[in-house]
CSV table of C-alpha atoms and ligand atoms in Angstrom, one decimal:
chain,number,residue,atom,x,y,z
A,1,MET,CA,233.8,193.1,-11.6
A,2,ARG,CA,236.8,195.2,-10.3
A,3,ILE,CA,239.4,194.8,-13.0
A,4,GLY,CA,242.9,196.1,-12.6
A,5,ILE,CA,245.1,196.6,-15.6
A,6,PHE,CA,248.9,196.7,-15.4
A,7,GLY,CA,250.2,198.8,-18.3
A,8,ALA,CA,248.6,201.6,-20.4
A,9,GLY,CA,249.6,200.6,-23.9
A,10,GLY,CA,247.6,199.1,-26.8
A,11,MET,CA,246.3,195.9,-25.1
A,12,ALA,CA,245.4,197.8,-21.9
A,13,ALA,CA,243.4,200.4,-23.8
A,14,ALA,CA,241.7,197.8,-26.1
A,15,LEU,CA,240.6,195.3,-23.4
A,16,GLY,CA,240.1,197.9,-20.7
A,17,GLY,CA,237.9,200.0,-22.9
A,18,GLN,CA,235.7,197.1,-23.8
A,19,TRP,CA,235.3,196.0,-20.2
A,20,ALA,CA,234.6,199.5,-19.0
A,21,ALA,CA,231.9,199.8,-21.7
A,22,ALA,CA,230.5,196.5,-20.5
A,23,GLY,CA,230.0,198.1,-17.0
A,24,HIS,CA,233.1,196.8,-15.2
A,25,GLU,CA,235.1,199.0,-12.8
A,26,VAL,CA,238.5,199.3,-14.6
A,27,MET,CA,241.5,200.6,-12.7
A,28,VAL,CA,245.0,201.1,-14.2
A,29,ALA,CA,248.5,201.1,-12.9
A,30,ALA,CA,251.3,202.2,-15.3
A,31,ARG,CA,254.6,204.1,-15.3
A,32,ASP,CA,252.9,206.9,-17.3
A,33,GLN,CA,250.0,208.2,-15.2
A,34,ALA,CA,248.7,210.4,-18.0
A,35,LYS,CA,248.4,207.4,-20.4
A,36,ALA,CA,246.7,205.4,-17.6
A,37,ALA,CA,244.2,208.2,-17.1
A,38,GLU,CA,243.3,208.0,-20.8
A,39,ILE,CA,242.0,204.4,-20.2
A,40,SER,CA,240.3,205.0,-16.8
A,41,PRO,CA,239.9,207.8,-14.3
A,42,LYS,CA,240.8,205.3,-11.7
A,43,VAL,CA,244.6,205.2,-11.6
A,44,GLY,CA,246.8,203.9,-8.8
A,45,THR,CA,250.1,202.4,-7.9
A,46,TRP,CA,250.8,198.7,-8.8
A,47,SER,CA,250.1,197.7,-5.2
A,48,GLU,CA,247.0,199.8,-4.8
A,49,ILE,CA,245.5,198.4,-8.0
A,50,ALA,CA,246.5,194.9,-7.0
A,51,ARG,CA,244.8,195.2,-3.6
A,52,THR,CA,241.5,196.6,-4.9
A,53,SER,CA,241.1,194.4,-8.0
A,54,GLU,CA,239.5,191.0,-8.3
A,55,VAL,CA,241.0,190.3,-11.7
A,56,ILE,CA,244.2,191.8,-13.1
A,57,LEU,CA,245.3,191.9,-16.7
A,58,LEU,CA,249.1,191.9,-17.2
A,59,ALA,CA,249.5,194.2,-20.2
A,60,VAL,CA,253.2,195.0,-20.1
A,61,PRO,CA,256.0,193.5,-22.2
A,62,ALA,CA,256.9,189.9,-21.2
A,63,ALA,CA,260.3,190.9,-20.1
A,64,SER,CA,258.8,193.5,-17.6
A,65,VAL,CA,256.3,191.1,-16.0
A,66,ALA,CA,258.6,190.0,-13.1
A,67,GLU,CA,259.4,193.6,-12.2
A,68,VAL,CA,255.7,194.6,-12.2
A,69,VAL,CA,254.6,191.5,-10.3
A,70,ALA,CA,257.2,192.2,-7.6
A,71,ALA,CA,256.0,195.9,-7.4
A,72,ALA,CA,252.4,194.7,-7.0
A,73,GLY,CA,253.2,192.8,-3.8
A,74,ASP,CA,250.6,190.4,-2.5
A,75,LEU,CA,248.5,189.0,-5.4
A,76,SER,CA,247.1,186.0,-3.4
A,77,GLY,CA,243.6,185.1,-4.4
A,78,LYS,CA,243.6,187.4,-7.5
A,79,VAL,CA,242.9,186.1,-11.0
A,80,LEU,CA,245.9,187.2,-12.9
A,81,ILE,CA,245.5,187.2,-16.7
A,82,ASP,CA,248.7,186.7,-18.7
A,83,CYS,CA,248.3,187.9,-22.3
A,84,THR,CA,252.0,188.4,-22.8
A,85,ASN,CA,254.0,187.0,-25.7
A,86,ALA,CA,257.6,186.4,-25.0
A,87,VAL,CA,258.7,186.5,-28.6
A,88,GLY,CA,262.1,187.5,-30.0
A,89,PRO,CA,263.6,187.7,-33.4
A,90,GLY,CA,262.5,185.1,-35.9
A,91,ALA,CA,259.2,184.7,-34.0
A,92,ARG,CA,261.0,182.5,-31.5
A,93,LEU,CA,259.9,182.2,-27.9
A,94,THR,CA,262.4,183.9,-25.5
A,95,VAL,CA,260.9,182.1,-22.5
A,96,PRO,CA,259.7,178.5,-22.8
A,97,ASP,CA,256.8,178.7,-20.3
A,98,GLN,CA,256.0,182.3,-19.5
A,99,ALA,CA,252.6,181.7,-17.7
A,100,ALA,CA,254.1,179.0,-15.5
A,101,GLY,CA,256.9,181.4,-14.6
A,102,ILE,CA,254.4,184.1,-13.6
A,103,ALA,CA,252.6,181.6,-11.4
A,104,LEU,CA,255.8,180.8,-9.6
A,105,SER,CA,256.5,184.5,-8.9
A,106,ALA,CA,252.9,185.6,-8.2
A,107,LYS,CA,252.4,183.4,-5.1
A,108,ASP,CA,248.8,182.1,-4.6
A,109,ALA,CA,247.4,184.1,-7.5
A,110,HIS,CA,245.2,182.3,-10.0
A,111,VAL,CA,247.2,182.7,-13.2
A,112,VAL,CA,245.3,182.4,-16.5
A,113,LYS,CA,246.6,182.5,-20.0
A,114,ALA,CA,244.3,184.3,-22.5
A,115,PHE,CA,244.1,187.0,-25.2
A,116,ASN,CA,247.6,186.3,-26.5
A,117,LEU,CA,246.6,184.8,-29.8
A,118,CYS,CA,245.2,187.8,-31.6
A,119,ALA,CA,246.6,191.2,-32.3
A,120,VAL,CA,245.5,194.3,-30.5
A,121,ASP,CA,243.4,195.5,-33.5
A,122,VAL,CA,241.2,192.4,-33.0
A,123,TRP,CA,240.6,193.3,-29.3
A,124,ARG,CA,239.5,196.8,-30.4
A,125,MET,CA,236.6,195.3,-32.4
A,126,THR,CA,233.1,195.4,-31.0
A,127,PRO,CA,232.5,192.5,-31.3
A,128,PRO,CA,235.2,190.6,-33.0
A,129,VAL,CA,233.3,188.5,-35.6
A,130,PHE,CA,234.9,187.0,-38.6
A,131,GLY,CA,232.8,185.4,-41.5
A,132,GLY,CA,229.8,185.5,-39.2
A,133,ARG,CA,231.5,183.6,-36.4
A,134,PRO,CA,232.4,185.2,-33.1
A,135,LEU,CA,236.1,185.0,-32.2
A,136,ALA,CA,236.9,182.0,-30.0
A,137,VAL,CA,239.2,182.7,-27.1
A,138,PRO,CA,241.1,179.8,-25.5
A,139,ILE,CA,241.7,180.2,-21.8
A,140,CYS,CA,244.1,178.1,-19.7
A,141,GLY,CA,244.0,178.0,-15.9
A,142,SER,CA,242.2,176.5,-13.0
A,143,PRO,CA,238.5,175.8,-13.6
A,144,GLU,CA,237.4,178.6,-11.3
A,145,ALA,CA,239.7,181.2,-12.8
A,146,VAL,CA,238.8,180.1,-16.3
A,147,ALA,CA,235.1,180.6,-15.4
A,148,THR,CA,235.8,184.1,-14.2
A,149,VAL,CA,237.7,185.0,-17.4
A,150,SER,CA,235.1,183.3,-19.6
A,151,SER,CA,232.6,185.9,-18.4
A,152,LEU,CA,235.0,188.7,-19.4
A,153,VAL,CA,235.5,187.0,-22.8
A,154,ARG,CA,231.7,186.9,-23.3
A,155,ASP,CA,231.6,190.7,-22.5
A,156,LEU,CA,233.7,191.2,-25.6
A,157,GLY,CA,231.2,189.4,-27.8
A,158,CYS,CA,233.6,186.4,-28.0
A,159,THR,CA,233.2,182.7,-27.3
A,160,PRO,CA,235.3,181.4,-24.4
A,161,LEU,CA,237.0,178.0,-24.8
A,162,ASN,CA,238.1,176.2,-21.7
A,163,ALA,CA,241.5,175.0,-23.0
A,164,GLY,CA,242.6,173.1,-19.8
A,165,GLY,CA,245.0,173.9,-17.0
A,166,LEU,CA,247.9,176.3,-16.8
A,167,ASP,CA,250.2,173.4,-17.8
A,168,ARG,CA,248.7,173.8,-21.3
A,169,ALA,CA,249.5,177.6,-21.5
A,170,LYS,CA,252.9,176.8,-23.0
A,171,LEU,CA,251.1,175.2,-26.0
A,172,MET,CA,249.2,178.5,-26.6
A,173,GLU,CA,252.4,180.4,-26.3
A,174,ALA,CA,254.1,178.2,-28.9
A,175,THR,CA,251.1,178.2,-31.1
A,176,MET,CA,251.2,182.0,-31.2
A,177,ALA,CA,254.9,182.1,-32.1
A,178,PHE,CA,254.5,179.4,-34.8
A,179,MET,CA,251.5,181.1,-36.4
A,180,VAL,CA,253.0,184.6,-36.2
A,181,GLY,CA,256.2,183.1,-37.8
A,182,LEU,CA,254.2,181.8,-40.7
A,183,TRP,CA,252.5,185.2,-41.2
A,184,PHE,CA,255.8,187.1,-41.0
A,185,ASP,CA,257.1,184.7,-43.7
A,186,GLY,CA,254.1,185.8,-45.9
A,187,HIS,CA,252.0,182.6,-45.5
A,188,ASP,CA,248.2,182.5,-44.9
A,189,ALA,CA,248.4,180.8,-41.5
A,190,GLN,CA,244.6,180.8,-41.2
A,191,ALA,CA,244.4,178.5,-44.2
A,192,CYS,CA,246.0,175.7,-42.1
A,193,PHE,CA,242.7,175.2,-40.3
A,194,PRO,CA,239.8,174.3,-42.5
A,195,PRO,CA,236.4,174.8,-41.0
A,196,LEU,CA,235.1,171.5,-39.5
A,197,PRO,CA,231.5,170.5,-39.7
A,198,VAL,CA,229.7,171.2,-36.4
B,201,NAP,N1,250.0,194.3,-29.4
B,201,NAP,C1,249.5,193.2,-29.7
B,201,NAP,O1,249.0,192.9,-30.8
B,201,NAP,C2,249.5,192.1,-28.6
B,201,NAP,C3,248.6,191.0,-28.8
B,201,NAP,C4,248.6,190.0,-27.8
B,201,NAP,C5,249.4,190.1,-26.7
B,201,NAP,N2,250.2,191.2,-26.6
B,201,NAP,C6,251.0,191.2,-25.3
B,201,NAP,O2,250.4,192.2,-24.5
B,201,NAP,C7,251.4,192.9,-23.7
B,201,NAP,C8,251.2,194.4,-23.9
B,201,NAP,O3,251.4,194.7,-25.3
B,201,NAP,P1,251.0,196.1,-25.9
B,201,NAP,O4,250.9,195.9,-27.3
B,201,NAP,O5,249.8,196.7,-25.1
B,201,NAP,O6,252.3,196.9,-25.5
B,201,NAP,P2,252.5,198.5,-25.5
B,201,NAP,O7,251.5,199.2,-26.3
B,201,NAP,O8,254.0,198.7,-25.9
B,201,NAP,O9,252.3,198.9,-24.0
B,201,NAP,C9,253.2,198.3,-23.0
B,201,NAP,C10,252.9,198.9,-21.7
B,201,NAP,O10,253.8,198.3,-20.7
B,201,NAP,C11,254.5,199.4,-20.1
B,201,NAP,N3,255.9,199.0,-19.7
B,201,NAP,C12,256.9,198.7,-20.5
B,201,NAP,N4,258.0,198.4,-19.8
B,201,NAP,C13,257.6,198.4,-18.5
B,201,NAP,C14,258.3,198.2,-17.3
B,201,NAP,N5,259.6,197.8,-17.3
B,201,NAP,N6,257.7,198.4,-16.2
B,201,NAP,C15,256.4,198.8,-16.2
B,201,NAP,N7,255.7,199.0,-17.3
B,201,NAP,C16,256.3,198.8,-18.4
B,201,NAP,C17,254.5,200.5,-21.0
B,201,NAP,O11,254.8,201.7,-20.3
B,201,NAP,P3,255.4,203.0,-21.0
B,201,NAP,O12,254.4,203.7,-21.8
B,201,NAP,O13,255.9,203.8,-19.8
B,201,NAP,O14,256.6,202.5,-21.8
B,201,NAP,C18,253.1,200.4,-21.6
B,201,NAP,O15,252.2,201.0,-20.7
B,201,NAP,C19,252.8,192.4,-24.2
B,201,NAP,O16,253.3,191.4,-23.3
B,201,NAP,C20,252.4,191.7,-25.6
B,201,NAP,O17,253.3,190.6,-25.9
B,201,NAP,C21,250.2,192.2,-27.5
């Protein structure tokens, strides 16, 4: 798959590196071309990467997404993965429905929420397996776009979970803020979820 990545920070390097290792063509657009080139030899402008990619990972701060999407131009038909967390002080959401806002600005793109629940160190793992169980990755979006991103989740050695339409993305965003808040307060958030018999 031709995967464009917007941004050249931790999430871009972690997920981009995994997908390149899995055989995908990874291309990067970022303010810092040198950092982009550390992730992939294929570096371009926001609009060049948008035009040539089938799937694009938005790996910039939540507050910068609108600027980057505007610079990318026409994103129609592209699967646009939103992994951003709009979280401010006290682990509070600064935007109530980030993914829906992106869908409004990226006209005719297929916006998907995924990869926002785990820290970057998890996405660097090959594969992320905990207690013998592969990491499950919920994905919200249209069925077709979720299917596309599911294959990218499997390439990480993770299990994709179809978590419903993009209207449910705000639940994932709130879940992340709530759980991170518990962790910041020193609680074992994982202990809230006992394993269920399968
Ligand atoms: N880190 C995590 O554990 C984690 C986990 C899940 C989701 N996320 C989400 O993933 C996204 C990326 O996080 P990250 O940890 O990879 O961040 P990061 O390491 O700080 O990298 C951010 C990238 O965005 C670029 N950027 C910042 N402001 C920009 C702007 N106004 N216009 C264009 N590019 C801009 C940075 O460019 P410069 O180098 O030029 O500043 C850098 O390439 C965030 O939305 C975050 O909420 C992070």
